[in-house]
């Protein structure tokens, strides 16, 4: 029996909720620079450019991943508040270049 099935059986749907991201780079994006560093730490192989890391990943069947939808935990009300109240105060002024 799968772990998730056991959790569902013992705790219902709430037991299946995500406890958040896990792993070494919690909450961060896997950039080519980070992947290069992990490759170097784990294997000792050094890649001097992000393009070399990208070619290696492609050769092994990896591709750029894009989320298919919004996060379940997203709070739309908080996002709208931030957009209407906070962003206007912190956004950079319009560029005056070329005037």
mmCIF file with all atom_site columns, C-alpha atoms in Angstrom:
data_model
loop_
_atom_site.group_PDB
_atom_site.id
_atom_site.type_symbol
_atom_site.label_atom_id
_atom_site.label_alt_id
_atom_site.label_comp_id
_atom_site.label_asym_id
_atom_site.label_entity_id
_atom_site.label_seq_id
_atom_site.pdbx_PDB_ins_code
_atom_site.Cartn_x
_atom_site.Cartn_y
_atom_site.Cartn_z
_atom_site.occupancy
_atom_site.B_iso_or_equiv
_atom_site.pdbx_formal_charge
_atom_site.auth_seq_id
_atom_site.auth_comp_id
_atom_site.auth_asym_id
_atom_site.auth_atom_id
_atom_site.pdbx_PDB_model_num
ATOM 1  C CA . UNK A 1 1  ? 0.000  0.000  0.000   1.00 0.00 ? 1  UNK A CA 1
ATOM 2  C CA . UNK A 1 2  ? 1.324  3.466  -0.896  1.00 0.00 ? 2  UNK A CA 1
ATOM 3  C CA . UNK A 1 3  ? 2.268  5.909  1.861   1.00 0.00 ? 3  UNK A CA 1
ATOM 4  C CA . UNK A 1 4  ? -0.300 8.451  0.641   1.00 0.00 ? 4  UNK A CA 1
ATOM 5  C CA . UNK A 1 5  ? -3.015 5.797  0.714   1.00 0.00 ? 5  UNK A CA 1
ATOM 6  C CA . UNK A 1 6  ? -2.186 4.916  4.329   1.00 0.00 ? 6  UNK A CA 1
ATOM 7  C CA . UNK A 1 7  ? -2.237 8.609  5.279   1.00 0.00 ? 7  UNK A CA 1
ATOM 8  C CA . UNK A 1 8  ? -5.631 9.078  3.620   1.00 0.00 ? 8  UNK A CA 1
ATOM 9  C CA . UNK A 1 9  ? -7.025 6.006  5.321   1.00 0.00 ? 9  UNK A CA 1
ATOM 10 C CA . UNK A 1 10 ? -5.852 7.083  8.786   1.00 0.00 ? 10 UNK A CA 1
ATOM 11 C CA . UNK A 1 11 ? -6.370 10.856 8.585   1.00 0.00 ? 11 UNK A CA 1
ATOM 12 C CA . UNK A 1 12 ? -8.682 11.537 5.669   1.00 0.00 ? 12 UNK A CA 1
ATOM 13 C CA . UNK A 1 13 ? -8.107 14.260 3.075   1.00 0.00 ? 13 UNK A CA 1
ATOM 14 C CA . UNK A 1 14 ? -6.514 16.708 5.552   1.00 0.00 ? 14 UNK A CA 1
ATOM 15 C CA . UNK A 1 15 ? -3.681 14.216 6.103   1.00 0.00 ? 15 UNK A CA 1
ATOM 16 C CA . UNK A 1 16 ? -2.730 14.563 2.431   1.00 0.00 ? 16 UNK A CA 1
ATOM 17 C CA . UNK A 1 17 ? -2.232 18.338 2.523   1.00 0.00 ? 17 UNK A CA 1
ATOM 18 C CA . UNK A 1 18 ? 1.241  19.528 1.651   1.00 0.00 ? 18 UNK A CA 1
ATOM 19 C CA . UNK A 1 19 ? 3.475  20.562 4.509   1.00 0.00 ? 19 UNK A CA 1
ATOM 20 C CA . UNK A 1 20 ? 5.365  22.862 2.133   1.00 0.00 ? 20 UNK A CA 1
ATOM 21 C CA . UNK A 1 21 ? 8.455  22.466 0.026   1.00 0.00 ? 21 UNK A CA 1
ATOM 22 C CA . UNK A 1 22 ? 11.276 20.268 1.239   1.00 0.00 ? 22 UNK A CA 1
ATOM 23 C CA . UNK A 1 23 ? 14.844 19.722 0.296   1.00 0.00 ? 23 UNK A CA 1
ATOM 24 C CA . UNK A 1 24 ? 18.096 21.600 0.274   1.00 0.00 ? 24 UNK A CA 1
ATOM 25 C CA . UNK A 1 25 ? 16.931 24.728 -1.568  1.00 0.00 ? 25 UNK A CA 1
ATOM 26 C CA . UNK A 1 26 ? 13.579 25.036 0.188   1.00 0.00 ? 26 UNK A CA 1
ATOM 27 C CA . UNK A 1 27 ? 11.307 27.601 -1.390  1.00 0.00 ? 27 UNK A CA 1
ATOM 28 C CA . UNK A 1 28 ? 13.835 28.578 -4.022  1.00 0.00 ? 28 UNK A CA 1
ATOM 29 C CA . UNK A 1 29 ? 14.012 28.063 -7.753  1.00 0.00 ? 29 UNK A CA 1
ATOM 30 C CA . UNK A 1 30 ? 16.435 25.560 -9.248  1.00 0.00 ? 30 UNK A CA 1
ATOM 31 C CA . UNK A 1 31 ? 18.586 27.833 -11.397 1.00 0.00 ? 31 UNK A CA 1
ATOM 32 C CA . UNK A 1 32 ? 21.383 26.560 -13.627 1.00 0.00 ? 32 UNK A CA 1
ATOM 33 C CA . UNK A 1 33 ? 23.890 28.121 -11.211 1.00 0.00 ? 33 UNK A CA 1
ATOM 34 C CA . UNK A 1 34 ? 22.435 26.141 -8.300  1.00 0.00 ? 34 UNK A CA 1
ATOM 35 C CA . UNK A 1 35 ? 22.345 22.929 -10.318 1.00 0.00 ? 35 UNK A CA 1
ATOM 36 C CA . UNK A 1 36 ? 25.975 23.515 -11.345 1.00 0.00 ? 36 UNK A CA 1
ATOM 37 C CA . UNK A 1 37 ? 26.945 23.883 -7.684  1.00 0.00 ? 37 UNK A CA 1
ATOM 38 C CA . UNK A 1 38 ? 25.139 20.667 -6.688  1.00 0.00 ? 38 UNK A CA 1
ATOM 39 C CA . UNK A 1 39 ? 26.770 18.756 -9.564  1.00 0.00 ? 39 UNK A CA 1
ATOM 40 C CA . UNK A 1 40 ? 30.172 20.023 -8.456  1.00 0.00 ? 40 UNK A CA 1
ATOM 41 C CA . UNK A 1 41 ? 29.555 19.173 -4.782  1.00 0.00 ? 41 UNK A CA 1
ATOM 42 C CA . UNK A 1 42 ? 28.267 15.687 -5.541  1.00 0.00 ? 42 UNK A CA 1
ATOM 43 C CA . UNK A 1 43 ? 30.571 14.604 -8.361  1.00 0.00 ? 43 UNK A CA 1
ATOM 44 C CA . UNK A 1 44 ? 33.523 16.968 -8.408  1.00 0.00 ? 44 UNK A CA 1
ATOM 45 C CA . UNK A 1 45 ? 32.777 17.797 -12.070 1.00 0.00 ? 45 UNK A CA 1
ATOM 46 C CA . UNK A 1 46 ? 33.104 21.516 -12.777 1.00 0.00 ? 46 UNK A CA 1
ATOM 47 C CA . UNK A 1 47 ? 31.020 23.337 -15.346 1.00 0.00 ? 47 UNK A CA 1
ATOM 48 C CA . UNK A 1 48 ? 32.169 26.873 -16.065 1.00 0.00 ? 48 UNK A CA 1
ATOM 49 C CA . UNK A 1 49 ? 29.048 28.113 -17.796 1.00 0.00 ? 49 UNK A CA 1
ATOM 50 C CA . UNK A 1 50 ? 25.295 27.759 -17.347 1.00 0.00 ? 50 UNK A CA 1
ATOM 51 C CA . UNK A 1 51 ? 25.018 26.696 -20.987 1.00 0.00 ? 51 UNK A CA 1
ATOM 52 C CA . UNK A 1 52 ? 27.169 23.639 -20.237 1.00 0.00 ? 52 UNK A CA 1
ATOM 53 C CA . UNK A 1 53 ? 24.844 22.659 -17.404 1.00 0.00 ? 53 UNK A CA 1
ATOM 54 C CA . UNK A 1 54 ? 21.817 23.220 -19.646 1.00 0.00 ? 54 UNK A CA 1
ATOM 55 C CA . UNK A 1 55 ? 23.287 20.992 -22.397 1.00 0.00 ? 55 UNK A CA 1
ATOM 56 C CA . UNK A 1 56 ? 23.984 18.282 -19.811 1.00 0.00 ? 56 UNK A CA 1
ATOM 57 C CA . UNK A 1 57 ? 20.405 18.434 -18.517 1.00 0.00 ? 57 UNK A CA 1
ATOM 58 C CA . UNK A 1 58 ? 18.938 18.324 -22.033 1.00 0.00 ? 58 UNK A CA 1
ATOM 59 C CA . UNK A 1 59 ? 21.161 15.365 -22.918 1.00 0.00 ? 59 UNK A CA 1
ATOM 60 C CA . UNK A 1 60 ? 19.629 13.499 -19.971 1.00 0.00 ? 60 UNK A CA 1
ATOM 61 C CA . UNK A 1 61 ? 16.056 14.327 -20.964 1.00 0.00 ? 61 UNK A CA 1
ATOM 62 C CA . UNK A 1 62 ? 15.389 17.199 -18.561 1.00 0.00 ? 62 UNK A CA 1
ATOM 63 C CA . UNK A 1 63 ? 13.367 20.210 -19.655 1.00 0.00 ? 63 UNK A CA 1
ATOM 64 C CA . UNK A 1 64 ? 12.258 23.546 -18.275 1.00 0.00 ? 64 UNK A CA 1
ATOM 65 C CA . UNK A 1 65 ? 9.174  23.059 -16.121 1.00 0.00 ? 65 UNK A CA 1
ATOM 66 C CA . UNK A 1 66 ? 6.296  25.509 -15.826 1.00 0.00 ? 66 UNK A CA 1
ATOM 67 C CA . UNK A 1 67 ? 3.544  25.172 -13.221 1.00 0.00 ? 67 UNK A CA 1
ATOM 68 C CA . UNK A 1 68 ? 0.205  24.113 -14.713 1.00 0.00 ? 68 UNK A CA 1
ATOM 69 C CA . UNK A 1 69 ? -1.857 26.227 -12.361 1.00 0.00 ? 69 UNK A CA 1
ATOM 70 C CA . UNK A 1 70 ? -1.921 28.436 -9.315  1.00 0.00 ? 70 UNK A CA 1
ATOM 71 C CA . UNK A 1 71 ? -0.785 27.151 -5.934  1.00 0.00 ? 71 UNK A CA 1
ATOM 72 C CA . UNK A 1 72 ? -3.553 25.662 -3.813  1.00 0.00 ? 72 UNK A CA 1
ATOM 73 C CA . UNK A 1 73 ? -2.360 27.746 -0.857  1.00 0.00 ? 73 UNK A CA 1
ATOM 74 C CA . UNK A 1 74 ? -2.565 31.044 -2.800  1.00 0.00 ? 74 UNK A CA 1
ATOM 75 C CA . UNK A 1 75 ? -4.552 33.693 -0.942  1.00 0.00 ? 75 UNK A CA 1
ATOM 76 C CA . UNK A 1 76 ? -6.291 35.743 -3.674  1.00 0.00 ? 76 UNK A CA 1
ATOM 77 C CA . UNK A 1 77 ? -7.507 38.371 -1.222  1.00 0.00 ? 77 UNK A CA 1
ATOM 78 C CA . UNK A 1 78 ? -3.949 38.975 0.043   1.00 0.00 ? 78 UNK A CA 1
ATOM 79 C CA . UNK A 1 79 ? -2.656 39.180 -3.538  1.00 0.00 ? 79 UNK A CA 1
ATOM 80 C CA . UNK A 1 80 ? -5.274 41.750 -4.518  1.00 0.00 ? 80 UNK A CA 1
ATOM 81 C CA . UNK A 1 81 ? -4.551 43.802 -1.391  1.00 0.00 ? 81 UNK A CA 1
ATOM 82 C CA . UNK A 1 82 ? -0.826 43.748 -2.141  1.00 0.00 ? 82 UNK A CA 1
ATOM 83 C CA . UNK A 1 83 ? -1.401 44.768 -5.763  1.00 0.00 ? 83 UNK A CA 1
ATOM 84 C CA . UNK A 1 84 ? -3.704 47.661 -4.892  1.00 0.00 ? 84 UNK A CA 1
ATOM 85 C CA . UNK A 1 85 ? -2.040 48.986 -1.720  1.00 0.00 ? 85 UNK A CA 1
ATOM 86 C CA . UNK A 1 86 ? 1.618  47.947 -1.547  1.00 0.00 ? 86 UNK A CA 1
ATOM 87 C CA . UNK A 1 87 ? 2.761  47.774 -5.187  1.00 0.00 ? 87 UNK A CA 1
ATOM 88 C CA . UNK A 1 88 ? 1.826  51.388 -6.056  1.00 0.00 ? 88 UNK A CA 1
ATOM 89 C CA . UNK A 1 89 ? 4.030  52.546 -3.170  1.00 0.00 ? 89 UNK A CA 1
ATOM 90 C CA . UNK A 1 90 ? 7.100  50.476 -4.085  1.00 0.00 ? 90 UNK A CA 1
ATOM 91 C CA . UNK A 1 91 ? 7.022  50.264 -7.876  1.00 0.00 ? 91 UNK A CA 1
ATOM 92 C CA . UNK A 1 92 ? 9.828  52.151 -9.615  1.00 0.00 ? 92 UNK A CA 1
ATOM 93 C CA . UNK A 1 93 ? 9.003  55.514 -11.193 1.00 0.00 ? 93 UNK A CA 1
ATOM 94 C CA . UNK A 1 94 ? 8.538  55.607 -14.959 1.00 0.00 ? 94 UNK A CA 1
ATOM 95 C CA . UNK A 1 95 ? 11.761 55.862 -16.946 1.00 0.00 ? 95 UNK A CA 1
ATOM 96 C CA . UNK A 1 96 ? 12.646 59.314 -18.232 1.00 0.00 ? 96 UNK A CA 1
ATOM 97 C CA . UNK A 1 97 ? 15.224 58.008 -20.695 1.00 0.00 ? 97 UNK A CA 1
ATOM 98 C CA . UNK A 1 98 ? 15.047 59.619 -24.122 1.00 0.00 ? 98 UNK A CA 1
ATOM 99 C CA . UNK A 1 99 ? 13.419 62.842 -22.949 1.00 0.00 ? 99 UNK A CA 1
#
